[in-house]
Amino acid sequence: MSKPSMALPSFLRRYFEVPACVVELAVLGALASGGILVLTTSSAALFLAKEGSDAMPVFYILLAAVSIPLASAVSAVLSRWLTLRVSAALCLASALMGMVLWAMAVAETPGATHAAYIAAYSLEILYDTLFWLLASEYLTTLDMKRHAAQLAMAFGAGGVGGGLIGSALSHVVATQTLFLVSSVLFGLALLQCLRIGRRLERLGDGEDEDECGILDALRSLGGTIAGFPLIAAIGLGILLMSALFCLQDYLAMVVYAEAFEDEDALAGFLALVYSAQQAAELVILALFGRLVLERGSPLLRNLIFPATTLLSLAGLFLVWGLPAAIVMHMNANAVSNAIFEPVKTLNYAAIPYRVLGQVRMLVEGAIYPAGIALSGVGLLWLQGWADTRTVLLVTMGLAALFAAVCASIGVGFLPSLLKSLRRRAAGPLDSRRRGGAHRFSRADILALHAHPDPQVRRHAGELARKFAPDLALDLALDGGAGRPAQAPASRGAVVVLDPVRHIQALARMLEQGSAEARQNAAEALGRCGDAAVPEILPRLASRRPEVANAAVLALGAIGTRRARRILLDHLAPLYRQAHYNLHGLAAVTGLFDPSQSLVDVMTAAIRASNRRIIWRVLMVKAALGNKRDIRLLYSLAHSSDARIRADAIEALSSLPTGRFIRPVLALLEAGAGDAPPAADSPRAVRSPTQAAGAVMRAASADRWTRLLAARLLDDAAVPATGENAMLDLILFLKTLPLFQALTLEEVGFLAERAETATPSAGTSLFEAGEPIRYLSVIRAGTAELRIDGVPVDRIGAGGAFGETAFLEDASYPLGGIAVTDMVVLRFHRALIADLVAEHPMALPPLLADWQRRLARLYGRLAEQTAPGPGRTGARLQLIHRTEIQAAATATATDVHAAARQGSPDECA
């Protein structure tokens, strides 16, 4: 977490609604971008005026010769220093370099123009690499995805400022004086690096990462590249992109040099061009940045920049001149920085984090300059025999190849990310299969159906209904389960005489009590296609959750566009409720005093609603495919490692039909709905009226939550007395360990089925050894626990006895008597058994509370059995302690066994 920011960053953070770390990084990016643009503008103007555009191929080769060793040196330093420290050192070196270049230009030192131009491009490569590496140390993949556009906008804003400064000063001072201006901006960037070091904290390193030199990286990355082909595709894409950039830059400079001959006029024009490019970058990011990065699929976002590159090159080929050259140059800079750079950073998320530094060092430090050198050699070769139009055609061919490579990156992103996450999983995926009988094949069932014994044939019919519903219908149409089937030669495929009847019967099987039968019926309906949809729709709206779930499985098995649209419409109310819940949770936490007990209950109710929404959405998504991947990713989405958690959620949203997941991403990022994510939390509520509306909308899906919200808000529309009393009872039960994990609706269901008893003082509640038929909760009064008539403990309102009612043959280990008049709520053991079966995670708090009571009882028992004058407890036998201990051990074993079975609400 970051410390509070000062005035300007705080203002920016409120204006853009971004975390403090993003603001601090954005300020650093703006300063560095401004310094680079001023340096590039002045050095490019001097180079073109003194050397001409024909010297650019040699310049590209020299640039590669300088930048590759320089990047290798920076990478070697990165293995020993933090990225922030290296960035600060680079800012200091850049400020000093600007002064040296100014002195060389004033003295007209030979090679000064080449040195300045090479320095500008080399620094641009290093700053781009270091900045995004620095951002990845403070931001997870999801944060990077959410704020990459804003960080790129900061670069654009800095470039606009630097361009305006260069354009304004070019009319006042000599071009070489702009080198000093860049030194000032790099000095401010150095101060910002120091500020970041004081105010921000890096994320955990996640996996171990070994950074080294380029040669060491090449040797160690061989196996990783073989296992992750996406790395090679990214490298090839960067190679082609850098070559394309230089070729487009060369073509643009040729046109610029033809249009402007005066050095100062060219410097002013280039400053305006670069400033316009940065402004265009800001516009693109503001309009399309987050839309492309957050909602675009990996394939779509990787193809945008190649498509615009091909279009701009085609425009220059058709209309050669200054306007077309400006558009092409603007695409190479503005669209590249606004779209390609953030997309490239997101692509790195699919690479194992332990080799991320090595891969980025290899790509940015070696492959990118190699592409520049390749373009330089190619230009030297082309200049010897070809004209500029031929160079343009070669560039268009490379652009087409670049588009194909980017498409392969988009296709390979999700498989690579899933493979990386599987390697990072803390434990192997639970591969246990569903329990139950062996899945008989169709041949087995047909063989049994052909048996002469009618009992065997009836058994075959039962197996067919359970494991192959479509075969059961075929057998029924063939003469029923009581008649022999056709000859073995005709068993392979029985002709269905009435398809409508066949589908209707399968749809009725979705309502069977057997989960295995419902699932197999859903699979069989999936083979019927859209023809089965009308029969499935009524089951999708069933009030029985298991029937609605089976209908979801059937629609997912169908998988057509119509079935997906129906499932999306089915989830639409949940998406709307998720939106309401986020705002309602923010309103509850921001409007009310957290110390109020009702606030905690309301917050828990909204979070429980969030968990149900997430489970339902993931269940629908799993029905459409990728069931194993969804189960793995959902478990990783709860990892304690922020990087793994963010990558898992990114993979969930990148899966096919990711539009089902995206509306609940905010809940997933919060860890199954425990809290709204800081980065995407709703704005602070402006008025109590708005807060009240947000709370009521969040509570609208549940009857008891609505009543709770009305009480929390002191709503004038007071509910009926009966409902108010029931809400009081629900809130009372929610304080007990057994009911804390349940929703208000589930507690209300149990409360409505509870029996109320009012034993008077002195009444025996239960005797030792008596079978436990109820879980009893004391609403008022006091009970005393006794062993052989000797008091050992007292329990009052909120206490319970008979907690082991869900166990078979459970009995009371001691007796109980009412000390005062009491009000006792009794829940039949069948209700408690169902509760334990459906919510095994409700047992640990109950067990902990019961064990605390046992420990207290042991202490009282020890006091009673200790020898001494006047002690009446000497007649107690140790056998009572043995019986109690045996009961506690048996209960603990059964409870833990039930808890290990897992929740039936498993999404996959």
PDB file of N, CA and C in Angstrom, residues 240-279:
ATOM      1  N   LEU A 240       9.682  -7.987 -36.112  1.00  0.00           N
ATOM      2  CA  LEU A 240       9.018  -7.405 -37.272  1.00  0.00           C
ATOM      3  C   LEU A 240       8.514  -5.998 -36.976  1.00  0.00           C
ATOM      4  N   MET A 241       8.026  -5.785 -35.752  1.00  0.00           N
ATOM      5  CA  MET A 241       7.509  -4.468 -35.402  1.00  0.00           C
ATOM      6  C   MET A 241       8.612  -3.421 -35.434  1.00  0.00           C
ATOM      7  N   SER A 242       9.807  -3.747 -34.878  1.00  0.00           N
ATOM      8  CA  SER A 242      10.895  -2.774 -34.883  1.00  0.00           C
ATOM      9  C   SER A 242      11.399  -2.504 -36.294  1.00  0.00           C
ATOM     10  N   ALA A 243      11.456  -3.554 -37.116  1.00  0.00           N
ATOM     11  CA  ALA A 243      11.862  -3.349 -38.510  1.00  0.00           C
ATOM     12  C   ALA A 243      10.846  -2.482 -39.243  1.00  0.00           C
ATOM     13  N   LEU A 244       9.565  -2.744 -39.033  1.00  0.00           N
ATOM     14  CA  LEU A 244       8.521  -1.937 -39.651  1.00  0.00           C
ATOM     15  C   LEU A 244       8.581  -0.489 -39.183  1.00  0.00           C
ATOM     16  N   PHE A 245       8.843  -0.294 -37.905  1.00  0.00           N
ATOM     17  CA  PHE A 245       8.915   1.061 -37.377  1.00  0.00           C
ATOM     18  C   PHE A 245      10.016   1.861 -38.074  1.00  0.00           C
ATOM     19  N   CYS A 246      11.181   1.248 -38.226  1.00  0.00           N
ATOM     20  CA  CYS A 246      12.287   1.956 -38.862  1.00  0.00           C
ATOM     21  C   CYS A 246      12.009   2.223 -40.344  1.00  0.00           C
ATOM     22  N   LEU A 247      11.401   1.252 -41.022  1.00  0.00           N
ATOM     23  CA  LEU A 247      11.080   1.460 -42.431  1.00  0.00           C
ATOM     24  C   LEU A 247      10.044   2.571 -42.591  1.00  0.00           C
ATOM     25  N   GLN A 248       9.031   2.584 -41.721  1.00  0.00           N
ATOM     26  CA  GLN A 248       8.048   3.659 -41.795  1.00  0.00           C
ATOM     27  C   GLN A 248       8.667   4.999 -41.408  1.00  0.00           C
ATOM     28  N   ASP A 249       9.547   4.974 -40.439  1.00  0.00           N
ATOM     29  CA  ASP A 249      10.234   6.195 -40.040  1.00  0.00           C
ATOM     30  C   ASP A 249      11.086   6.733 -41.197  1.00  0.00           C
ATOM     31  N   TYR A 250      11.752   5.823 -41.902  1.00  0.00           N
ATOM     32  CA  TYR A 250      12.567   6.218 -43.044  1.00  0.00           C
ATOM     33  C   TYR A 250      11.704   6.827 -44.146  1.00  0.00           C
ATOM     34  N   LEU A 251      10.582   6.167 -44.455  1.00  0.00           N
ATOM     35  CA  LEU A 251       9.708   6.683 -45.497  1.00  0.00           C
ATOM     36  C   LEU A 251       9.151   8.056 -45.125  1.00  0.00           C
ATOM     37  N   ALA A 252       8.784   8.226 -43.846  1.00  0.00           N
ATOM     38  CA  ALA A 252       8.274   9.515 -43.414  1.00  0.00           C
ATOM     39  C   ALA A 252       9.352  10.591 -43.500  1.00  0.00           C
ATOM     40  N   MET A 253      10.585  10.271 -43.093  1.00  0.00           N
ATOM     41  CA  MET A 253      11.655  11.259 -43.128  1.00  0.00           C
ATOM     42  C   MET A 253      12.012  11.652 -44.555  1.00  0.00           C
ATOM     43  N   VAL A 254      11.889  10.698 -45.492  1.00  0.00           N
ATOM     44  CA  VAL A 254      12.129  11.036 -46.904  1.00  0.00           C
ATOM     45  C   VAL A 254      11.141  12.096 -47.365  1.00  0.00           C
ATOM     46  N   VAL A 255       9.873  11.894 -47.037  1.00  0.00           N
ATOM     47  CA  VAL A 255       8.856  12.873 -47.431  1.00  0.00           C
ATOM     48  C   VAL A 255       9.077  14.196 -46.712  1.00  0.00           C
ATOM     49  N   TYR A 256       9.423  14.163 -45.401  1.00  0.00           N
ATOM     50  CA  TYR A 256       9.637  15.394 -44.652  1.00  0.00           C
ATOM     51  C   TYR A 256      10.812  16.187 -45.222  1.00  0.00           C
ATOM     52  N   ALA A 257      11.901  15.476 -45.546  1.00  0.00           N
ATOM     53  CA  ALA A 257      13.080  16.158 -46.080  1.00  0.00           C
ATOM     54  C   ALA A 257      12.792  16.789 -47.436  1.00  0.00           C
ATOM     55  N   GLU A 258      11.921  16.157 -48.224  1.00  0.00           N
ATOM     56  CA  GLU A 258      11.541  16.735 -49.510  1.00  0.00           C
ATOM     57  C   GLU A 258      10.711  18.007 -49.324  1.00  0.00           C
ATOM     58  N   ALA A 259       9.915  18.031 -48.239  1.00  0.00           N
ATOM     59  CA  ALA A 259       9.012  19.165 -48.038  1.00  0.00           C
ATOM     60  C   ALA A 259       9.676  20.337 -47.328  1.00  0.00           C
ATOM     61  N   PHE A 260      10.695  20.090 -46.494  1.00  0.00           N
ATOM     62  CA  PHE A 260      11.332  21.149 -45.711  1.00  0.00           C
ATOM     63  C   PHE A 260      12.844  21.066 -45.906  1.00  0.00           C
ATOM     64  N   GLU A 261      13.436  22.189 -46.302  1.00  0.00           N
ATOM     65  CA  GLU A 261      14.887  22.232 -46.484  1.00  0.00           C
ATOM     66  C   GLU A 261      15.569  22.990 -45.365  1.00  0.00           C
ATOM     67  N   ASP A 262      14.884  23.944 -44.719  1.00  0.00           N
ATOM     68  CA  ASP A 262      15.481  24.747 -43.644  1.00  0.00           C
ATOM     69  C   ASP A 262      15.504  23.950 -42.346  1.00  0.00           C
ATOM     70  N   GLU A 263      16.633  24.027 -41.635  1.00  0.00           N
ATOM     71  CA  GLU A 263      16.819  23.250 -40.397  1.00  0.00           C
ATOM     72  C   GLU A 263      15.834  23.653 -39.325  1.00  0.00           C
ATOM     73  N   ASP A 264      15.699  24.970 -39.087  1.00  0.00           N
ATOM     74  CA  ASP A 264      14.810  25.423 -38.022  1.00  0.00           C
ATOM     75  C   ASP A 264      13.345  25.159 -38.367  1.00  0.00           C
ATOM     76  N   ALA A 265      12.986  25.347 -39.660  1.00  0.00           N
ATOM     77  CA  ALA A 265      11.611  25.056 -40.077  1.00  0.00           C
ATOM     78  C   ALA A 265      11.302  23.581 -39.905  1.00  0.00           C
ATOM     79  N   LEU A 266      12.281  22.716 -40.247  1.00  0.00           N
ATOM     80  CA  LEU A 266      12.083  21.277 -40.075  1.00  0.00           C
ATOM     81  C   LEU A 266      11.949  20.912 -38.614  1.00  0.00           C
ATOM     82  N   ALA A 267      12.757  21.564 -37.749  1.00  0.00           N
ATOM     83  CA  ALA A 267      12.665  21.285 -36.311  1.00  0.00           C
ATOM     84  C   ALA A 267      11.296  21.671 -35.761  1.00  0.00           C
ATOM     85  N   GLY A 268      10.796  22.838 -36.172  1.00  0.00           N
ATOM     86  CA  GLY A 268       9.474  23.247 -35.719  1.00  0.00           C
ATOM     87  C   GLY A 268       8.383  22.326 -36.222  1.00  0.00           C
ATOM     88  N   PHE A 269       8.491  21.896 -37.493  1.00  0.00           N
ATOM     89  CA  PHE A 269       7.501  20.983 -38.050  1.00  0.00           C
ATOM     90  C   PHE A 269       7.527  19.633 -37.330  1.00  0.00           C
ATOM     91  N   LEU A 270       8.729  19.093 -37.098  1.00  0.00           N
ATOM     92  CA  LEU A 270       8.825  17.802 -36.408  1.00  0.00           C
ATOM     93  C   LEU A 270       8.278  17.888 -34.988  1.00  0.00           C
ATOM     94  N   ALA A 271       8.514  19.029 -34.332  1.00  0.00           N
ATOM     95  CA  ALA A 271       7.966  19.188 -32.985  1.00  0.00           C
ATOM     96  C   ALA A 271       6.441  19.140 -33.011  1.00  0.00           C
ATOM     97  N   LEU A 272       5.844  19.803 -34.036  1.00  0.00           N
ATOM     98  CA  LEU A 272       4.388  19.759 -34.157  1.00  0.00           C
ATOM     99  C   LEU A 272       3.900  18.357 -34.495  1.00  0.00           C
ATOM    100  N   VAL A 273       4.624  17.654 -35.379  1.00  0.00           N
ATOM    101  CA  VAL A 273       4.227  16.296 -35.748  1.00  0.00           C
ATOM    102  C   VAL A 273       4.271  15.372 -34.546  1.00  0.00           C
ATOM    103  N   TYR A 274       5.373  15.432 -33.812  1.00  0.00           N
ATOM    104  CA  TYR A 274       5.491  14.563 -32.642  1.00  0.00           C
ATOM    105  C   TYR A 274       4.455  14.927 -31.588  1.00  0.00           C
ATOM    106  N   SER A 275       4.196  16.224 -31.428  1.00  0.00           N
ATOM    107  CA  SER A 275       3.179  16.634 -30.466  1.00  0.00           C
ATOM    108  C   SER A 275       1.798  16.142 -30.900  1.00  0.00           C
ATOM    109  N   ALA A 276       1.513  16.237 -32.211  1.00  0.00           N
ATOM    110  CA  ALA A 276       0.228  15.747 -32.716  1.00  0.00           C
ATOM    111  C   ALA A 276       0.114  14.235 -32.542  1.00  0.00           C
ATOM    112  N   GLN A 277       1.216  13.536 -32.708  1.00  0.00           N
ATOM    113  CA  GLN A 277       1.192  12.088 -32.487  1.00  0.00           C
ATOM    114  C   GLN A 277       0.839  11.761 -31.042  1.00  0.00           C
ATOM    115  N   GLN A 278       1.429  12.499 -30.110  1.00  0.00           N
ATOM    116  CA  GLN A 278       1.121  12.264 -28.708  1.00  0.00           C
ATOM    117  C   GLN A 278      -0.322  12.628 -28.394  1.00  0.00           C
ATOM    118  N   ALA A 279      -0.816  13.704 -29.002  1.00  0.00           N
ATOM    119  CA  ALA A 279      -2.210  14.064 -28.786  1.00  0.00           C
ATOM    120  C   ALA A 279      -3.145  12.993 -29.346  1.00  0.00           C
TER     121      ALA A 279
END
